[in-house]
Amino acid sequence: MVRQPARASSGRYVSRLTGGTLAIIMAGGRGERLRDMTAHRCKPATPFGGKFRIIDFVLSNCVNSGIRQISILTQYKAQSLIQHVQYGWGYLRGEFGEFIEVVPAQQQLGPVWYRGTADAVHQNIELIVSHRPKHVLVLAGDHIYKMDYGPMIAYHVEKGADITVGVVEVPARESRNFGVLTATEWNRVTKFAEKPEAPDTLPTRPDTVLASMGIYVFNTPLLETLLAADAANETSVHDFGKNILPEAIAGNQQVFAYPFQDVKTRAQSYWRDVGTIDAYYDANLELVHVRPELNIYDEDWPIWTYQGQRPPAKFILDEDGRRGMAVNSMVSGGCIISGAVLRESLLFSDVRIEERSSIYRSVILPHAEIGRGCTISRAIID
């Protein structure tokens, strides 16, 4: 069992660290396991939670943590993501050195597109260095969680780490979906295996492994060195999990794990990889519970987003068999429910449902239209 890091750093100290950190958000993935849901959009642009996009969670984490220098690396079907960022995330103050910039694949180092996560960062290393960050925070743009990155960066500095990896505990049977770490009692990482079939489990819990969250803090000079060496390696697939971290560990760099846990209770904090249809469906419907683990109503840690002006949701008709109503459900702005019944469902904006229809435990994405007399159960409608 890895140890929970102490929260000893002052707010002002952490603020200085986050102010000198550049966040790189990896947002170019296809999200192939989401199948048709990413046929016309990249995974980070996929709607989530009634009004958000998946990328809004990591962007909100950055802004709420005091990290105001953010580069988003895109490649696959990025237009809707670019528009979303332009419309909803353009409020940072450039005159104060703040920015959120979208960086598309540009074949910076020759006639090749991004060949992997590490190559995407390497192709933009001059841009990164031009901002002169002391630390670079590399983030996956396709996970759902709320996290203050400041304590993790402070932990990285206090440990004298070269690289720090955010980790969560997951069942060993799910190891083939994650990068899995082996760490000492003091969180020093001794091994990193990408999606292993026979993973190293926790010493006291043989059914549990430490999984990477896709969150890495790097000292900038070391990141440059590791990426340059990886780019010159013709056998590499240029991936942080498959190449960069194992090479750093083999090179005896100081790599530490940062457990993502509640500081007071030491319980594992909420984190979801919504990369499969089942995981996406489950994570959305968790939000309609009476006390969902992910609190999107938290005013102390708001999830920022862009959404056009919408009128309130409307429920009409009140007759037997034609009663517009929703029970244990979330209904977003612009929806009109005409004599239909929703139970344990989540509706995104501008959905129309006609009379005598019944919706049960379903996720209905924006602008869907459901006609009269339909019965929909346990479905995602996009």
Coordinates of C-alpha atoms in Angstrom, one line a residue:
M1 CA 0.0 0.0 0.0
V2 CA 1.5 3.3 -1.0
R3 CA 1.5 6.1 1.4
Q4 CA -0.7 9.2 1.2
P5 CA 1.4 12.3 0.7
A6 CA 1.4 14.8 3.5
R7 CA -0.3 18.1 2.8
A8 CA 2.3 20.3 4.4
S9 CA 2.7 23.0 1.8
S10 CA 1.3 26.5 2.2
G11 CA -1.1 27.9 -0.2
R12 CA 1.3 30.7 -1.3
Y13 CA 4.1 28.2 -1.9
V14 CA 1.8 25.9 -4.0
S15 CA 0.5 29.0 -5.9
R16 CA 4.1 29.8 -7.0
L17 CA 4.6 26.3 -8.2
T18 CA 1.3 26.2 -10.2
G19 CA 2.1 29.6 -11.6
G20 CA 5.4 28.3 -13.0
T21 CA 3.8 25.1 -14.5
L22 CA 2.8 24.6 -18.1
A23 CA 0.0 22.0 -18.6
I24 CA 0.0 19.9 -21.8
I25 CA -3.4 18.2 -22.5
M26 CA -3.3 15.3 -24.8
A27 CA -6.5 15.6 -26.8
G28 CA -5.8 13.9 -30.1
G29 CA -7.1 10.4 -29.4
R30 CA -9.6 8.5 -31.6
G31 CA -11.4 6.9 -28.7
E32 CA -12.0 3.8 -30.8
R33 CA -13.6 1.8 -28.0
L34 CA -16.4 4.4 -28.0
R35 CA -17.2 3.3 -31.5
D36 CA -19.8 5.4 -33.3
M37 CA -19.7 8.1 -30.6
T38 CA -16.3 9.3 -31.9
A39 CA -17.1 8.9 -35.6
H40 CA -17.4 12.6 -36.0
R41 CA -15.6 14.0 -32.9
C42 CA -12.5 13.2 -30.9
K43 CA -13.0 11.6 -27.5
P44 CA -12.2 14.7 -25.4
A45 CA -15.0 16.6 -27.2
T46 CA -17.6 13.9 -26.4
P47 CA -20.5 15.3 -24.3
F48 CA -20.7 14.2 -20.7
G49 CA -22.9 14.9 -17.7
G50 CA -25.8 16.8 -19.4
K51 CA -24.0 19.9 -20.5
F52 CA -20.2 19.4 -20.4
R53 CA -17.6 18.0 -22.7
I54 CA -15.1 15.4 -21.3
I55 CA -12.2 17.9 -21.7
D56 CA -14.0 20.4 -19.5
F57 CA -13.0 18.4 -16.4
V58 CA -9.3 18.5 -17.0
L59 CA -9.4 22.2 -18.1
S60 CA -11.4 23.1 -15.0
N61 CA -8.9 21.3 -12.8
C62 CA -6.1 23.3 -14.4
V63 CA -7.9 26.7 -14.0
N64 CA -9.2 25.9 -10.5
S65 CA -5.6 24.8 -9.5
G66 CA -4.2 28.1 -10.6
I67 CA -2.5 26.7 -13.7
R68 CA -3.2 29.3 -16.4
Q69 CA -0.8 28.3 -19.1
I70 CA -2.3 25.4 -21.0
S71 CA -1.6 23.9 -24.4
I72 CA -4.1 21.4 -25.9
L73 CA -2.5 19.0 -28.5
T74 CA -5.1 17.9 -31.1
Q75 CA -5.0 15.6 -34.1
Y76 CA -8.1 13.4 -34.8
K77 CA -11.3 15.1 -35.8
A78 CA -10.7 18.2 -33.7
Q79 CA -13.0 20.8 -35.1
S80 CA -15.8 20.5 -32.5
L81 CA -13.2 20.5 -29.8
I82 CA -11.5 23.6 -31.2
Q83 CA -14.9 25.4 -31.5
H84 CA -15.8 24.5 -27.9
V85 CA -12.5 25.8 -26.5
Q86 CA -12.7 29.0 -28.6
Y87 CA -16.3 29.7 -27.4
G88 CA -16.0 28.7 -23.8
W89 CA -12.4 29.0 -22.7
G90 CA -11.2 32.3 -24.2
Y91 CA -11.4 34.3 -21.0
L92 CA -7.9 34.0 -19.7
R93 CA -5.8 37.2 -19.7
G94 CA -2.9 37.2 -22.2
E95 CA -1.5 40.3 -20.7
F96 CA -0.9 38.4 -17.5
G97 CA 0.8 35.5 -19.3
E98 CA -2.3 33.4 -19.2
F99 CA -3.5 31.3 -22.2
I100 CA -5.3 28.2 -23.4
E101 CA -3.9 27.5 -26.8
V102 CA -5.0 24.7 -29.2
V103 CA -2.0 23.2 -31.0
P104 CA -3.0 21.0 -34.0
A105 CA -0.6 18.4 -35.5
Q106 CA 1.6 20.4 -37.9
Q107 CA 4.4 18.0 -39.0
Q108 CA 6.9 20.2 -37.1
L109 CA 9.8 17.7 -37.5
G110 CA 9.1 16.3 -40.9
P111 CA 6.4 14.7 -43.0
V112 CA 4.8 12.7 -40.2
W113 CA 1.8 13.3 -37.9
Y114 CA 1.9 12.6 -34.2
R115 CA 3.1 9.0 -33.8
G116 CA 2.3 8.7 -30.1
T117 CA 1.8 10.7 -27.0
A118 CA 5.5 11.3 -26.5
D119 CA 6.0 12.3 -30.1
A120 CA 3.2 14.8 -29.9
V121 CA 4.9 16.6 -27.1
H122 CA 8.3 16.2 -28.7
Q123 CA 7.1 17.8 -31.9
N124 CA 6.1 20.9 -29.9
I125 CA 9.0 21.0 -27.6
E126 CA 10.2 24.4 -28.9
L127 CA 6.8 25.9 -28.2
I128 CA 6.9 24.4 -24.7
V129 CA 10.4 25.6 -23.9
S130 CA 9.5 29.1 -25.2
H131 CA 7.1 29.5 -22.3
R132 CA 10.0 28.7 -19.9
P133 CA 8.1 26.5 -17.4
K134 CA 9.9 25.0 -14.5
H135 CA 7.6 22.0 -14.6
V136 CA 5.5 20.5 -17.3
L137 CA 2.2 18.8 -16.3
V138 CA 1.2 16.2 -19.0
L139 CA -2.5 15.4 -18.8
A140 CA -4.8 13.0 -20.6
G141 CA -7.8 15.0 -21.9
D142 CA -10.3 12.1 -21.7
H143 CA -10.9 11.3 -18.1
I144 CA -13.6 12.4 -15.6
Y145 CA -12.4 13.6 -12.2
K146 CA -11.9 16.7 -10.0
M147 CA -8.3 17.2 -8.8
D148 CA -6.2 20.0 -7.4
Y149 CA -2.9 19.6 -9.2
G150 CA -1.1 22.0 -6.8
P151 CA -0.5 19.5 -4.0
M152 CA 0.8 17.0 -6.6
I153 CA 3.3 19.5 -7.9
A154 CA 4.4 20.4 -4.4
Y155 CA 4.8 16.7 -3.6
H156 CA 7.0 16.4 -6.7
V157 CA 9.2 19.2 -5.5
E158 CA 9.4 18.1 -1.9
K159 CA 10.4 14.6 -3.0
G160 CA 13.1 15.8 -5.2
A161 CA 11.4 13.9 -8.0
D162 CA 12.3 13.9 -11.7
I163 CA 8.9 12.6 -12.6
T164 CA 5.8 12.1 -10.6
V165 CA 2.9 10.0 -11.8
G166 CA -0.7 10.3 -10.5
V167 CA -2.1 6.9 -9.6
V168 CA -5.3 5.2 -8.5
E169 CA -6.0 1.7 -7.3
V170 CA -8.0 -0.5 -9.7
P171 CA -9.0 -4.2 -9.7
A172 CA -6.2 -6.4 -11.0
R173 CA -8.6 -7.9 -13.5
E174 CA -8.7 -4.5 -15.2
S175 CA -5.0 -4.1 -15.6
R176 CA -5.0 -4.6 -19.3
N177 CA -6.8 -1.3 -19.7
F178 CA -4.1 0.7 -17.8
G179 CA -0.4 1.4 -17.3
V180 CA 0.4 -0.4 -14.0
L181 CA 3.1 0.7 -11.6
T182 CA 5.1 -1.1 -8.9
A183 CA 6.2 1.2 -6.1
T184 CA 8.0 1.0 -2.7
E185 CA 6.4 1.8 0.6
W186 CA 7.7 5.3 0.1
N187 CA 6.1 5.7 -3.4
R188 CA 9.3 5.3 -5.4
V189 CA 8.4 3.7 -8.7
T190 CA 10.5 0.7 -9.6
K191 CA 8.5 -0.6 -12.6
F192 CA 6.0 0.5 -15.1
A193 CA 4.2 -1.9 -17.4
E194 CA 1.7 -0.7 -20.0
K195 CA -1.5 -2.9 -20.0
P196 CA 0.1 -6.0 -18.6
E197 CA -1.6 -9.4 -18.6
A198 CA 0.2 -10.5 -15.4
P199 CA 0.6 -7.3 -13.4
D200 CA 2.4 -6.7 -10.1
T201 CA -0.3 -6.3 -7.4
L202 CA -0.2 -4.5 -4.1
P203 CA 1.7 -6.6 -1.5
T204 CA -1.2 -6.7 1.0
R205 CA -4.0 -6.8 -1.7
P206 CA -3.3 -9.3 -4.4
D207 CA -6.5 -8.3 -6.2
T208 CA -5.5 -4.7 -6.7
V209 CA -3.0 -2.8 -8.8
L210 CA -1.7 0.8 -9.0
A211 CA -2.9 2.3 -12.3
S212 CA -1.6 5.4 -14.0
M213 CA -4.1 8.2 -14.3
G214 CA -2.3 9.6 -17.3
I215 CA -1.0 12.5 -15.2
Y216 CA 2.7 13.2 -15.2
V217 CA 4.8 16.0 -13.6
F218 CA 8.2 16.5 -15.3
N219 CA 11.1 18.7 -14.6
T220 CA 11.4 20.5 -18.0
P221 CA 15.1 19.8 -18.8
L222 CA 14.6 16.1 -18.1
L223 CA 11.5 16.0 -20.3
E224 CA 13.5 17.6 -23.2
T225 CA 16.3 15.0 -22.7
L226 CA 13.9 12.0 -22.6
L227 CA 11.9 13.1 -25.6
A228 CA 15.0 13.7 -27.7
A229 CA 16.4 10.3 -26.9
D230 CA 13.0 8.6 -27.6
A231 CA 12.7 10.4 -30.9
A232 CA 16.0 9.0 -32.0
N233 CA 15.0 5.5 -31.1
E234 CA 13.7 3.8 -34.2
T235 CA 12.2 0.9 -32.2
S236 CA 10.1 3.1 -30.0
V237 CA 6.4 3.7 -30.4
H238 CA 6.9 7.1 -28.8
D239 CA 4.4 6.7 -26.0
F240 CA 4.8 8.0 -22.4
G241 CA 3.6 4.7 -20.8
K242 CA 5.3 2.2 -23.1
N243 CA 8.6 4.1 -23.6
I244 CA 9.3 7.3 -21.7
L245 CA 8.5 6.1 -18.1
P246 CA 10.1 2.6 -18.4
E247 CA 13.3 4.3 -19.9
A248 CA 13.3 6.8 -17.1
I249 CA 13.0 4.1 -14.4
A250 CA 15.7 2.0 -16.1
G251 CA 17.9 5.1 -16.2
N252 CA 17.6 5.4 -12.4
Q253 CA 15.6 8.7 -12.6
Q254 CA 13.7 9.6 -9.4
V255 CA 10.1 8.6 -10.4
F256 CA 7.5 8.8 -7.7
A257 CA 3.8 7.8 -7.5
Y258 CA 1.2 10.3 -6.2
P259 CA -1.9 8.5 -4.9
F260 CA -5.1 10.3 -5.7
Q261 CA -6.8 10.2 -2.3
D262 CA -8.9 12.3 -0.1
V263 CA -6.5 14.1 2.2
K264 CA -8.7 13.7 5.3
T265 CA -10.2 10.2 4.8
R266 CA -7.5 8.7 2.7
A267 CA -10.3 7.2 0.6
Q268 CA -9.6 7.0 -3.1
S269 CA -11.0 10.0 -4.9
Y270 CA -13.4 9.8 -7.9
W271 CA -11.7 9.1 -11.2
R272 CA -13.2 7.5 -14.3
D273 CA -11.8 6.4 -17.6
V274 CA -14.8 6.6 -19.8
G275 CA -13.1 5.1 -22.8
T276 CA -15.6 2.3 -23.4
I277 CA -19.4 2.4 -24.1
D278 CA -20.1 0.7 -20.8
A279 CA -17.8 3.0 -18.7
Y280 CA -19.3 6.1 -20.4
Y281 CA -22.9 4.9 -19.8
D282 CA -22.2 4.0 -16.2
A283 CA -20.4 7.3 -15.4
N284 CA -23.2 9.4 -16.8
L285 CA -26.0 7.5 -15.0
E286 CA -24.1 7.7 -11.7
L287 CA -24.9 11.4 -11.7
V288 CA -28.6 10.8 -11.3
H289 CA -28.0 9.0 -7.9
V290 CA -29.2 10.8 -4.8
R291 CA -25.6 11.4 -3.7
P292 CA -23.4 10.7 -6.6
E293 CA -19.7 10.3 -6.0
L294 CA -18.9 13.0 -8.5
N295 CA -20.5 16.3 -7.3
I296 CA -21.0 18.5 -10.3
Y297 CA -22.9 21.0 -8.0
D298 CA -19.8 21.8 -6.0
E299 CA -19.4 25.6 -5.9
D300 CA -15.9 25.3 -4.4
W301 CA -14.7 23.4 -7.5
P302 CA -16.9 24.4 -10.4
I303 CA -16.7 22.6 -13.8
W304 CA -16.5 25.3 -16.4
T305 CA -17.9 24.9 -19.9
Y306 CA -19.5 26.6 -22.8
Q307 CA -23.1 26.2 -23.6
G308 CA -25.3 28.4 -25.7
Q309 CA -28.3 30.2 -24.2
R310 CA -31.1 27.7 -23.7
P311 CA -34.6 28.1 -22.3
P312 CA -35.6 26.1 -19.3
A313 CA -36.6 22.5 -19.7
K314 CA -40.4 22.1 -20.2
F315 CA -42.7 19.2 -19.2
I316 CA -46.2 19.3 -20.7
L317 CA -49.4 17.3 -20.6
D318 CA -50.9 15.9 -17.5
E319 CA -53.3 13.1 -18.5
D320 CA -53.3 9.3 -17.8
G321 CA -50.8 7.8 -20.3
R322 CA -49.7 11.3 -21.5
R323 CA -48.0 12.8 -18.5
G324 CA -44.8 14.7 -18.9
M325 CA -42.6 13.8 -16.0
A326 CA -39.1 12.8 -14.9
V327 CA -38.1 10.7 -11.8
N328 CA -34.6 10.4 -10.6
S329 CA -33.3 12.0 -13.7
M330 CA -31.4 15.0 -15.0
V331 CA -32.8 17.1 -17.8
S332 CA -30.8 19.9 -19.4
G333 CA -32.0 23.3 -20.8
G334 CA -33.9 23.4 -24.0
C335 CA -35.6 20.0 -23.6
I336 CA -39.3 19.5 -24.1
I337 CA -41.0 16.5 -22.7
S338 CA -44.5 16.2 -24.1
G339 CA -46.5 13.6 -22.2
A340 CA -43.5 11.2 -21.9
V341 CA -42.0 9.6 -18.7
L342 CA -38.3 9.5 -17.8
R343 CA -36.9 7.3 -15.1
E344 CA -33.3 7.2 -14.0
S345 CA -32.1 8.9 -17.2
L346 CA -29.9 11.8 -18.3
L347 CA -30.9 14.2 -21.1
F348 CA -28.5 16.7 -22.7
S349 CA -29.7 19.9 -24.2
D350 CA -32.5 20.4 -26.8
V351 CA -33.9 16.9 -26.6
R352 CA -37.5 16.4 -27.7
I353 CA -39.6 13.5 -26.6
E354 CA -43.2 13.0 -27.8
E355 CA -46.2 11.7 -25.9
R356 CA -46.7 8.1 -24.7
S357 CA -42.9 7.4 -24.8
S358 CA -41.1 5.8 -21.9
I359 CA -37.3 6.3 -21.3
Y360 CA -35.6 4.2 -18.6
R361 CA -31.9 4.3 -17.6
S362 CA -30.8 5.9 -20.8
V363 CA -28.4 8.7 -21.8
I364 CA -29.8 11.0 -24.5
L365 CA -27.3 13.3 -26.2
P366 CA -28.0 16.8 -27.5
H367 CA -30.6 17.5 -30.2
A368 CA -32.1 13.9 -30.2
E369 CA -35.7 13.6 -31.2
I370 CA -37.8 10.7 -29.9
G371 CA -41.2 10.2 -31.4
R372 CA -44.6 9.0 -30.1
G373 CA -45.0 5.7 -28.4
C374 CA -41.3 4.8 -28.1
T375 CA -39.9 2.6 -25.3
I376 CA -36.2 3.1 -24.7
S377 CA -34.3 1.2 -22.0
R378 CA -30.6 1.1 -21.1
A379 CA -29.5 2.9 -24.2
I380 CA -27.3 5.8 -25.4
I381 CA -28.9 7.9 -28.1
D382 CA -26.5 10.1 -30.0

